[in-house]
Coordinates of C-alpha atoms in Angstrom, one line a residue:
M1 CA 118.1 87.2 91.1
S2 CA 119.8 88.0 87.9
A3 CA 118.7 88.8 84.4
A4 CA 119.6 85.3 83.5
D5 CA 116.6 84.1 85.6
V6 CA 114.2 85.9 83.2
V7 CA 113.9 83.8 80.1
V8 CA 113.3 86.3 77.3
P9 CA 112.9 84.7 73.9
P10 CA 115.0 86.0 70.9
R11 CA 113.7 89.2 69.4
E12 CA 112.9 87.4 66.2
K13 CA 110.1 85.5 68.0
W14 CA 108.5 88.6 69.7
P15 CA 105.1 89.8 68.5
V16 CA 104.8 93.3 67.0
P17 CA 103.5 94.8 70.3
A18 CA 106.5 93.6 72.2
I19 CA 108.9 94.9 69.5
A20 CA 107.1 98.3 69.8
G21 CA 107.5 98.2 73.5
H22 CA 103.8 97.9 74.3
A23 CA 103.8 94.3 75.5
C24 CA 105.9 91.8 77.5
P25 CA 108.1 89.7 75.3
V26 CA 107.8 86.7 77.7
C27 CA 104.0 86.4 78.0
H28 CA 102.9 88.8 75.3
H29 CA 100.4 90.6 77.5
G30 CA 100.2 94.3 77.0
Y31 CA 101.5 96.7 79.6
T32 CA 98.8 98.4 81.7
L33 CA 98.5 100.2 85.0
A34 CA 97.8 96.9 86.6
R35 CA 100.7 95.2 84.7
P36 CA 103.4 97.8 84.3
A37 CA 106.7 97.3 82.5
V38 CA 109.7 96.4 84.7
P39 CA 113.3 96.8 83.4
V40 CA 115.3 93.6 83.4
P41 CA 118.6 94.2 85.2
G42 CA 121.6 93.7 83.0
R43 CA 119.6 93.7 79.8
V44 CA 119.6 97.1 78.0
D45 CA 116.2 98.2 76.6
I46 CA 114.3 95.1 77.7
T47 CA 111.3 95.2 80.0
V48 CA 108.9 92.5 81.1
C49 CA 105.5 92.8 82.8
S50 CA 105.3 92.9 86.5
E51 CA 103.8 89.4 86.6
C52 CA 106.7 87.8 84.7
A53 CA 109.1 89.9 86.8
L54 CA 107.6 88.5 90.1
A55 CA 107.6 85.0 88.7
A56 CA 111.4 85.4 88.0
G57 CA 112.0 86.8 91.5
L58 CA 112.8 90.3 90.3
P59 CA 111.9 93.2 92.7
V60 CA 108.8 95.0 91.7
A61 CA 107.6 98.3 93.3
L62 CA 104.1 97.2 94.3
E63 CA 103.3 100.5 96.0
D64 CA 103.3 102.3 92.6
R65 CA 100.6 100.0 91.2

């Protein structure tokens, strides 16, 4: 899967926690040990939560959870 498969809204629509890097810009849930940030391939400085990454088919290292 490519970064195009992750639908990230424009930064103007992100809530403050997502802008600060503390929440997923897709679902707006905060990053936690159970929902870590996963870098989006091909998108510099953008991460999504592991749940959104899995839904988009991105590889997530589950053994680190």
